[in-house]
Short mmCIF file of C-alpha atoms and ligand atoms in Angstrom, two decimals:
data_model
loop_
_atom_site.label_atom_id
_atom_site.label_comp_id
_atom_site.label_asym_id
_atom_site.label_seq_id
_atom_site.Cartn_x
_atom_site.Cartn_y
_atom_site.Cartn_z
CA MET V 1 -4.52 -18.41 -12.39
CA GLU V 2 -4.53 -14.70 -12.85
CA THR V 3 -1.52 -12.51 -11.30
CA VAL V 4 -1.83 -9.71 -9.12
CA LEU V 5 0.73 -7.44 -7.91
CA SER V 6 1.03 -4.41 -5.50
CA GLY V 7 3.90 -2.32 -4.00
CA MET V 8 4.30 -0.08 -1.09
CA ARG V 9 7.31 2.65 -0.61
CA PRO V 10 8.80 1.88 2.72
CA THR V 11 8.25 5.37 4.21
CA GLY V 12 7.62 4.48 7.58
CA ASN V 13 5.58 1.79 9.85
CA LEU V 14 2.14 0.34 8.81
CA HIS V 15 -0.89 1.87 10.41
CA LEU V 16 -4.53 0.92 11.03
CA GLY V 17 -5.27 2.50 7.58
CA ASN V 18 -2.67 0.57 5.72
CA TYR V 19 -4.13 -2.63 7.38
CA TYR V 20 -7.56 -2.22 6.70
CA GLY V 21 -7.29 -0.56 3.30
CA ALA V 22 -4.23 -2.70 1.73
CA ALA V 23 -2.78 -5.43 3.79
CA ARG V 24 -5.89 -7.08 4.91
CA SER V 25 -6.93 -7.23 1.27
CA PHE V 26 -3.72 -8.73 0.24
CA VAL V 27 -4.01 -11.44 2.86
CA LYS V 28 -7.46 -12.46 1.18
CA MET V 29 -6.06 -12.38 -2.44
CA GLN V 30 -3.12 -14.56 -1.70
CA ASP V 31 -5.53 -17.64 -1.61
CA GLU V 32 -7.05 -16.80 -4.73
CA TYR V 33 -4.18 -15.56 -7.21
CA ASN V 34 -0.66 -15.67 -8.00
CA CYS V 35 0.36 -12.75 -5.80
CA TYR V 36 3.45 -10.64 -5.80
CA PHE V 37 3.78 -8.27 -3.04
CA PHE V 38 6.82 -5.85 -2.94
CA ILE V 39 8.47 -3.00 -1.18
CA ALA V 40 9.31 -0.29 -3.48
CA ASP V 41 12.75 0.91 -2.22
CA TRP V 42 13.70 2.45 -5.69
CA HIS V 43 10.71 4.59 -5.69
CA SER V 44 11.49 6.05 -2.35
CA LEU V 45 14.93 7.30 -3.72
CA THR V 46 13.08 10.26 -5.30
CA THR V 47 13.37 11.99 -2.04
CA HIS V 48 17.05 11.00 -1.55
CA PRO V 49 16.72 8.79 1.86
CA LYS V 50 20.12 8.34 4.07
CA PRO V 51 21.84 5.11 2.95
CA GLU V 52 21.84 3.95 6.56
CA ASP V 53 18.02 3.98 6.65
CA ILE V 54 17.62 2.02 3.27
CA GLN V 55 18.10 -1.69 4.57
CA ARG V 56 16.18 -0.90 7.92
CA SER V 57 13.20 0.65 6.59
CA ALA V 58 12.65 -2.20 3.95
CA ARG V 59 13.12 -4.94 6.60
CA THR V 60 10.84 -3.07 9.03
CA ILE V 61 7.94 -2.84 6.56
CA LEU V 62 8.54 -6.67 5.61
CA ALA V 63 8.22 -7.72 8.98
CA GLU V 64 5.02 -5.55 9.51
CA TYR V 65 3.73 -7.02 6.22
CA LEU V 66 4.37 -10.62 7.23
CA ALA V 67 2.87 -9.94 10.73
CA CYS V 68 -0.56 -8.77 9.01
CA GLY V 69 -0.66 -12.46 7.57
CA ILE V 70 0.97 -12.36 4.06
CA ASP V 71 2.33 -15.54 3.90
CA PRO V 72 5.65 -16.21 1.83
CA GLU V 73 4.45 -19.92 1.16
CA LYS V 74 1.37 -18.34 -0.80
CA ALA V 75 2.60 -15.28 -2.21
CA THR V 76 5.92 -13.82 -3.23
CA ILE V 77 7.17 -11.09 -1.30
CA TYR V 78 10.36 -9.13 -2.21
CA ILE V 79 12.18 -6.13 -1.97
CA GLN V 80 12.16 -4.05 -5.38
CA SER V 81 16.06 -3.52 -5.48
CA ASP V 82 16.70 -7.12 -5.23
CA VAL V 83 15.13 -7.59 -8.67
CA PRO V 84 17.63 -5.78 -11.26
CA GLU V 85 15.59 -7.08 -14.20
CA THR V 86 13.13 -4.37 -13.33
CA ILE V 87 15.42 -1.63 -14.53
CA GLU V 88 16.10 -3.17 -17.91
CA LEU V 89 12.40 -2.97 -18.47
CA TYR V 90 12.07 0.47 -17.13
CA LEU V 91 14.74 1.65 -19.60
CA TYR V 92 12.81 0.16 -22.50
CA LEU V 93 9.42 1.48 -21.49
CA ASN V 94 10.77 5.00 -21.13
CA MET V 95 11.77 4.94 -24.71
CA ASN V 96 7.88 4.71 -25.65
CA CYS V 97 6.84 7.44 -22.68
CA TYR V 98 6.92 11.09 -23.66
CA LEU V 99 7.68 14.31 -21.72
CA GLY V 100 4.37 15.97 -22.09
CA GLU V 101 2.31 12.96 -20.71
CA LEU V 102 4.86 12.56 -17.89
CA GLU V 103 4.53 16.20 -16.70
CA ARG V 104 1.11 15.84 -16.89
CA VAL V 105 0.55 13.42 -13.99
CA THR V 106 -0.86 14.86 -10.97
CA THR V 107 1.28 13.16 -8.47
CA PHE V 108 4.43 14.56 -10.51
CA LYS V 109 3.27 18.10 -10.36
CA GLU V 110 2.43 17.72 -6.57
CA LYS V 111 6.13 16.50 -5.78
CA ALA V 112 7.29 19.20 -7.99
CA ARG V 113 5.72 21.70 -5.91
CA GLN V 114 6.43 20.24 -2.79
CA GLN V 115 10.16 19.61 -3.71
CA PRO V 116 11.13 22.49 -6.06
CA ASP V 117 14.88 22.03 -5.41
CA ASN V 118 14.62 18.47 -6.41
CA VAL V 119 12.60 18.09 -9.40
CA ASN V 120 14.66 15.04 -10.72
CA ALA V 121 14.36 12.72 -13.65
CA GLY V 122 13.31 9.85 -11.47
CA LEU V 123 10.36 11.66 -10.11
CA LEU V 124 9.27 12.55 -13.86
CA THR V 125 9.56 8.55 -14.87
CA TYR V 126 7.95 7.36 -11.58
CA PRO V 127 5.10 6.02 -13.33
CA THR V 128 7.44 4.22 -15.72
CA LEU V 129 9.27 2.30 -13.03
CA MET V 130 5.72 1.59 -11.61
CA ALA V 131 4.75 0.23 -14.85
CA ALA V 132 7.86 -2.01 -15.07
CA ASP V 133 6.92 -3.40 -11.47
CA ILE V 134 3.59 -4.49 -12.85
CA LEU V 135 4.35 -5.51 -16.48
CA GLN V 136 7.57 -7.57 -15.57
CA HIS V 137 5.15 -10.37 -14.16
CA ARG V 138 2.43 -9.48 -16.66
CA ALA V 139 -0.03 -8.81 -13.86
CA ALA V 140 -3.77 -8.51 -14.80
CA LYS V 141 -4.72 -6.74 -11.50
CA VAL V 142 -3.43 -4.26 -9.15
CA PRO V 143 -4.74 -3.43 -5.91
CA VAL V 144 -4.15 0.32 -5.34
CA GLY V 145 -5.89 3.41 -3.94
CA LYS V 146 -7.66 5.97 -5.84
CA ASP V 147 -4.62 8.06 -5.84
CA GLN V 148 -2.53 5.69 -8.10
CA GLU V 149 -5.22 5.82 -10.96
CA GLN V 150 -3.11 8.06 -13.02
CA ASN V 151 0.04 6.03 -12.60
CA MET V 152 -2.14 2.84 -13.54
CA GLU V 153 -3.23 4.57 -16.67
CA MET V 154 0.40 5.09 -17.72
CA ALA V 155 1.13 1.38 -16.87
CA ARG V 156 -1.79 0.50 -19.31
CA ARG V 157 -0.24 3.05 -21.90
CA CYS V 158 2.84 1.58 -21.56
CA ALA V 159 1.52 -2.08 -22.24
CA ARG V 160 -0.48 -1.06 -25.12
CA ARG V 161 2.13 1.16 -26.88
CA PHE V 162 4.63 -1.95 -26.49
CA ASN V 163 2.18 -4.23 -27.98
CA ASN V 164 1.20 -1.78 -30.71
CA ILE V 165 4.71 -0.71 -31.54
CA TYR V 166 5.79 -4.29 -32.19
CA GLY V 167 2.55 -5.91 -33.43
CA VAL V 168 2.14 -8.38 -30.40
CA GLU V 169 -0.21 -9.25 -27.97
CA PHE V 170 2.47 -9.47 -25.03
CA PHE V 171 1.38 -7.52 -22.21
CA PRO V 172 -1.99 -7.42 -20.62
CA GLU V 173 -3.29 -4.14 -19.78
CA PRO V 174 -3.06 -4.08 -16.14
CA GLN V 175 -6.50 -3.24 -14.32
CA ASN V 176 -6.96 -1.57 -10.98
CA TYR V 177 -8.35 -3.73 -8.34
CA TYR V 178 -10.88 -2.69 -5.76
CA PHE V 179 -12.35 -5.17 -3.36
CA GLY V 180 -16.01 -5.36 -2.73
CA GLU V 181 -15.56 -3.87 0.54
CA THR V 182 -12.59 -1.75 -0.27
CA ALA V 183 -13.90 1.33 -0.39
CA ILE V 184 -12.98 1.15 3.04
CA LYS V 185 -11.35 4.29 4.22
CA VAL V 186 -9.93 4.48 7.82
CA PRO V 187 -10.39 8.08 9.10
CA GLY V 188 -8.01 9.82 11.30
CA LEU V 189 -8.41 10.70 15.09
CA ASP V 190 -8.14 14.40 14.49
CA GLY V 191 -11.24 15.15 12.88
CA THR V 192 -9.85 14.73 9.14
CA GLY V 193 -11.29 12.33 6.82
CA LYS V 194 -8.17 9.76 6.29
CA MET V 195 -5.66 8.35 8.63
CA GLY V 196 -2.36 8.88 6.90
CA LYS V 197 1.41 9.32 7.63
CA SER V 198 1.83 12.70 6.20
CA ASN V 199 -1.31 13.80 8.31
CA GLY V 200 0.41 12.80 11.66
CA ASN V 201 -2.85 11.08 12.79
CA CYS V 202 -2.02 7.46 12.76
CA ILE V 203 -2.15 4.68 15.22
CA TYR V 204 0.58 2.48 14.23
CA LEU V 205 0.26 -1.38 14.18
CA PHE V 206 3.23 -1.73 16.39
CA GLU V 207 2.01 0.99 18.83
CA ASP V 208 1.78 -0.13 22.64
CA GLU V 209 -1.29 -0.27 24.59
CA LYS V 210 -0.72 2.79 26.70
CA SER V 211 0.02 5.02 23.64
CA ILE V 212 -3.20 3.63 21.61
CA ARG V 213 -5.29 4.55 24.65
CA LYS V 214 -3.71 8.11 25.03
CA LYS V 215 -4.33 8.55 21.41
CA VAL V 216 -7.72 7.53 21.30
CA MET V 217 -8.83 9.59 24.55
CA ARG V 218 -7.45 12.70 22.89
CA ALA V 219 -9.39 12.02 19.79
CA VAL V 220 -11.34 15.22 18.70
CA THR V 221 -15.21 15.45 19.60
CA ASP V 222 -18.01 18.07 20.04
CA ASN V 223 -20.38 19.07 22.72
CA GLY V 224 -22.37 15.94 22.31
CA PRO V 225 -25.70 14.93 20.57
CA GLN V 226 -28.05 18.06 20.88
CA ALA V 227 -31.29 16.31 19.50
CA MET V 228 -32.66 12.74 18.99
CA ASN V 229 -31.56 11.19 15.94
CA SER V 230 -29.87 13.87 14.54
CA PRO V 231 -27.21 13.38 11.87
CA LYS V 232 -23.52 13.00 13.14
CA PRO V 233 -20.96 15.56 12.28
CA GLU V 234 -17.81 14.42 10.59
CA VAL V 235 -15.56 14.22 13.68
CA ILE V 236 -17.91 12.12 15.59
CA GLN V 237 -18.89 9.92 12.29
CA ASN V 238 -15.04 9.03 12.27
CA LEU V 239 -15.40 7.80 15.64
CA PHE V 240 -18.29 5.40 14.75
CA THR V 241 -16.60 4.62 11.38
CA LEU V 242 -13.41 3.33 13.35
CA MET V 243 -15.77 1.51 15.82
CA GLN V 244 -17.63 -0.09 12.79
CA ILE V 245 -14.11 -1.21 11.49
CA VAL V 246 -12.61 -2.54 14.78
CA SER V 247 -15.44 -3.39 17.09
CA ALA V 248 -18.27 -6.11 17.22
CA LYS V 249 -21.46 -4.89 15.75
CA ASP V 250 -23.17 -5.30 19.16
CA THR V 251 -20.81 -2.69 20.45
CA TYR V 252 -21.39 -0.48 17.57
CA ASP V 253 -25.15 -0.51 17.75
CA TYR V 254 -25.15 -0.09 21.63
CA PHE V 255 -23.27 3.34 21.04
CA ASP V 256 -25.14 4.29 17.87
CA SER V 257 -28.44 3.91 19.92
CA LYS V 258 -26.95 6.00 22.85
CA TRP V 259 -26.06 8.85 20.00
CA ASN V 260 -29.71 8.60 18.84
CA ASP V 261 -31.32 9.27 22.38
CA CYS V 262 -28.85 11.65 23.18
CA THR V 263 -27.45 9.73 26.17
CA LEU V 264 -23.97 9.04 24.57
CA ARG V 265 -20.91 9.95 26.74
CA TYR V 266 -17.88 10.09 24.40
CA GLY V 267 -15.58 9.13 27.12
CA ASP V 268 -17.43 5.76 27.35
CA MET V 269 -17.31 5.29 23.67
CA LYS V 270 -13.57 6.19 23.26
CA LYS V 271 -12.64 3.69 26.09
CA GLN V 272 -14.47 1.01 24.27
CA LEU V 273 -12.96 1.95 20.94
CA ALA V 274 -9.39 2.05 22.49
CA GLU V 275 -9.93 -1.38 24.03
CA ASP V 276 -11.02 -2.71 20.84
CA ILE V 277 -8.18 -1.45 18.75
CA VAL V 278 -5.71 -2.61 21.53
CA GLN V 279 -7.39 -6.08 21.15
CA THR V 280 -7.23 -6.00 17.23
CA LEU V 281 -3.48 -5.01 17.27
CA ALA V 282 -2.13 -6.88 20.20
CA PRO V 283 -1.75 -10.37 18.13
CA ILE V 284 -0.15 -8.22 15.20
CA ARG V 285 2.19 -6.36 17.57
CA GLU V 286 3.34 -9.58 19.01
CA ARG V 287 4.00 -11.00 15.63
CA ILE V 288 6.19 -7.92 14.39
CA ILE V 289 8.18 -8.37 17.48
CA GLU V 290 8.70 -12.03 17.01
CA ILE V 291 9.35 -11.64 13.21
CA SER V 292 11.70 -8.98 13.65
CA SER V 293 13.68 -10.75 16.25
CA ASP V 294 14.62 -13.26 13.62
CA GLN V 295 16.58 -11.06 11.13
CA GLU V 296 18.15 -14.06 9.33
CA GLY V 297 14.42 -15.48 8.85
CA LEU V 298 13.71 -11.98 7.36
CA ASP V 299 16.47 -12.22 5.07
CA ARG V 300 15.63 -15.82 3.91
CA ILE V 301 12.07 -14.65 2.99
CA ALA V 302 13.52 -11.76 1.05
CA ARG V 303 16.02 -14.01 -0.66
CA LEU V 304 13.54 -16.54 -1.73
CA GLY V 305 11.06 -13.92 -2.80
CA ALA V 306 13.68 -12.04 -4.91
CA GLU V 307 14.79 -15.53 -6.48
CA LYS V 308 10.93 -16.18 -7.42
CA ALA V 309 10.42 -12.53 -8.62
CA ARG V 310 13.75 -12.58 -10.79
CA GLU V 311 12.44 -15.83 -12.49
CA SER V 312 9.27 -14.57 -13.46
CA ALA V 313 10.81 -11.21 -14.50
CA ARG V 314 13.71 -12.95 -16.31
CA LYS V 315 11.06 -14.93 -18.33
CA THR V 316 9.24 -11.78 -19.39
CA LEU V 317 12.42 -9.95 -20.05
CA ASN V 318 13.83 -12.64 -22.55
CA GLU V 319 10.66 -12.18 -24.29
CA VAL V 320 10.87 -8.50 -24.52
CA ARG V 321 14.65 -8.69 -25.54
CA ARG V 322 13.38 -10.94 -28.40
CA ILE V 323 10.73 -9.03 -29.60
CA ILE V 324 12.75 -5.64 -29.62
CA GLY V 325 15.50 -7.58 -31.43
CA PHE V 326 18.26 -8.00 -29.04
CA LYS V 327 20.07 -11.13 -28.01
CA VAL V 328 18.49 -13.32 -25.50
CA TYR V 329 20.81 -14.78 -22.85
P1 ADP G 1 0.07 6.82 3.69
O1 ADP G 1 -1.37 7.55 2.96
O2 ADP G 1 0.06 6.76 5.17
O3 ADP G 1 1.08 7.54 3.17
P2 ADP G 1 0.32 4.93 1.58
O4 ADP G 1 0.05 6.11 0.56
O5 ADP G 1 1.90 4.48 1.84
O6 ADP G 1 -0.08 5.48 3.07
O7 ADP G 1 -0.62 3.94 1.50
C1 ADP G 1 -0.33 2.41 1.20
C2 ADP G 1 -1.53 1.52 1.13
O8 ADP G 1 -2.34 1.78 2.18
C3 ADP G 1 -2.33 2.03 -0.10
O9 ADP G 1 -2.85 1.06 -0.73
C4 ADP G 1 -3.43 3.01 0.31
O10 ADP G 1 -4.78 2.90 -0.52
C5 ADP G 1 -3.84 2.32 1.64
N1 ADP G 1 -4.19 3.24 2.85
C6 ADP G 1 -3.43 4.22 3.31
N2 ADP G 1 -4.26 5.04 4.41
C7 ADP G 1 -5.31 4.45 4.29
C8 ADP G 1 -6.58 4.93 5.03
N3 ADP G 1 -6.91 5.65 5.76
N4 ADP G 1 -7.87 4.08 4.74
C9 ADP G 1 -7.82 2.89 3.77
N5 ADP G 1 -6.52 2.72 3.25
C10 ADP G 1 -5.59 3.25 3.34
N1 LIG G 2 3.34 4.41 -6.36
C1 LIG G 2 2.90 3.54 -5.19
C2 LIG G 2 2.68 4.33 -3.83
O1 LIG G 2 2.98 5.43 -3.89
C3 LIG G 2 3.82 2.21 -4.66
C4 LIG G 2 4.02 1.45 -5.86
C5 LIG G 2 5.23 1.42 -6.82
C6 LIG G 2 3.16 0.43 -6.61
N2 LIG G 2 5.20 0.57 -7.73
C7 LIG G 2 4.18 -0.01 -7.62
C8 LIG G 2 1.87 0.16 -6.42
C9 LIG G 2 3.26 -1.03 -8.53
C10 LIG G 2 1.32 -0.75 -7.22
C11 LIG G 2 2.04 -1.60 -8.26
O2 LIG G 2 1.61 3.62 -3.07
#
């Protein structure tokens, strides 16, 4: 069975975009692959988070992942910093990565622009740590968004270079994995193309009913359809895209035909959309509350996940040490 790995930095609560774009796909994958899902808390250190926030944010996102349906019996779920083996592989891989290529990574350049007073070496070697995350389980597939393409290219280069330098066929070159339906992009409610934490336009999985309804009712719209069967401007298309994602097909078709014959009232459509989002998220929210109330259970899951991940990482690392010429413990 092929191995799949993916990770997410614990930078806030999960939102509808994370759910439809990532978490829901993971849930589907866990039945078909040997899956590792992890919380990339070391990666979040590049922005120097407060020590008191580290444990809490990892636990929060762990509970939210589980509430989406990721099953610790099927997939290995762990927290990156619980698997120190990663760091040793990160060191070896860093020896084969070059300053020029790391400096050319777009995400590095962007971050360097965003935080000019903190262009640290961890930021520069972010892609090597990501490669270590992936290669330590010799993962073949990595479900990530388009923004991670360059990091994935570095991971493939790390694998290829290691194999070439030592004349082995040890690491598979990990491939980006997109679902058939994955090109799904959940739009924001503010007329922008993408729901995202940094855009401040999210509906969070944990959000309560009142707050969801308020946000949807405030979504940006225009003056309404002006001519029969006219194309939808982006802000309106966003509402329809959201409806396509969360509502029943009949509901979507009903409002679509109202748009086409110019009888659509945005208030009605928003009310329905809010209702469908509330219905979709209610069971997830309930599970988040239930799962978060059992911190011991969460600790147990994280511990078990770390054990499984460490076992897999140690196996790889022993081989790597042997290939490089070090003692194997
Ligand atoms: P954010 O953009 O809110 O910071 P992340 O970059 O942490 O989210 O993304 C985590 C995962 O969720 C990635 O796999 C990404 O592709 C997916 N994702 C984030 N926002 C969306 C969205 N609006 N639509 C679809 N997928 C998304
Ligand atoms: N860089 C990813 C992000 O910002 C998170 C991540 C870290 C990751 N290590 C990974 C994703 C390994 C996939 C595989 O979203």
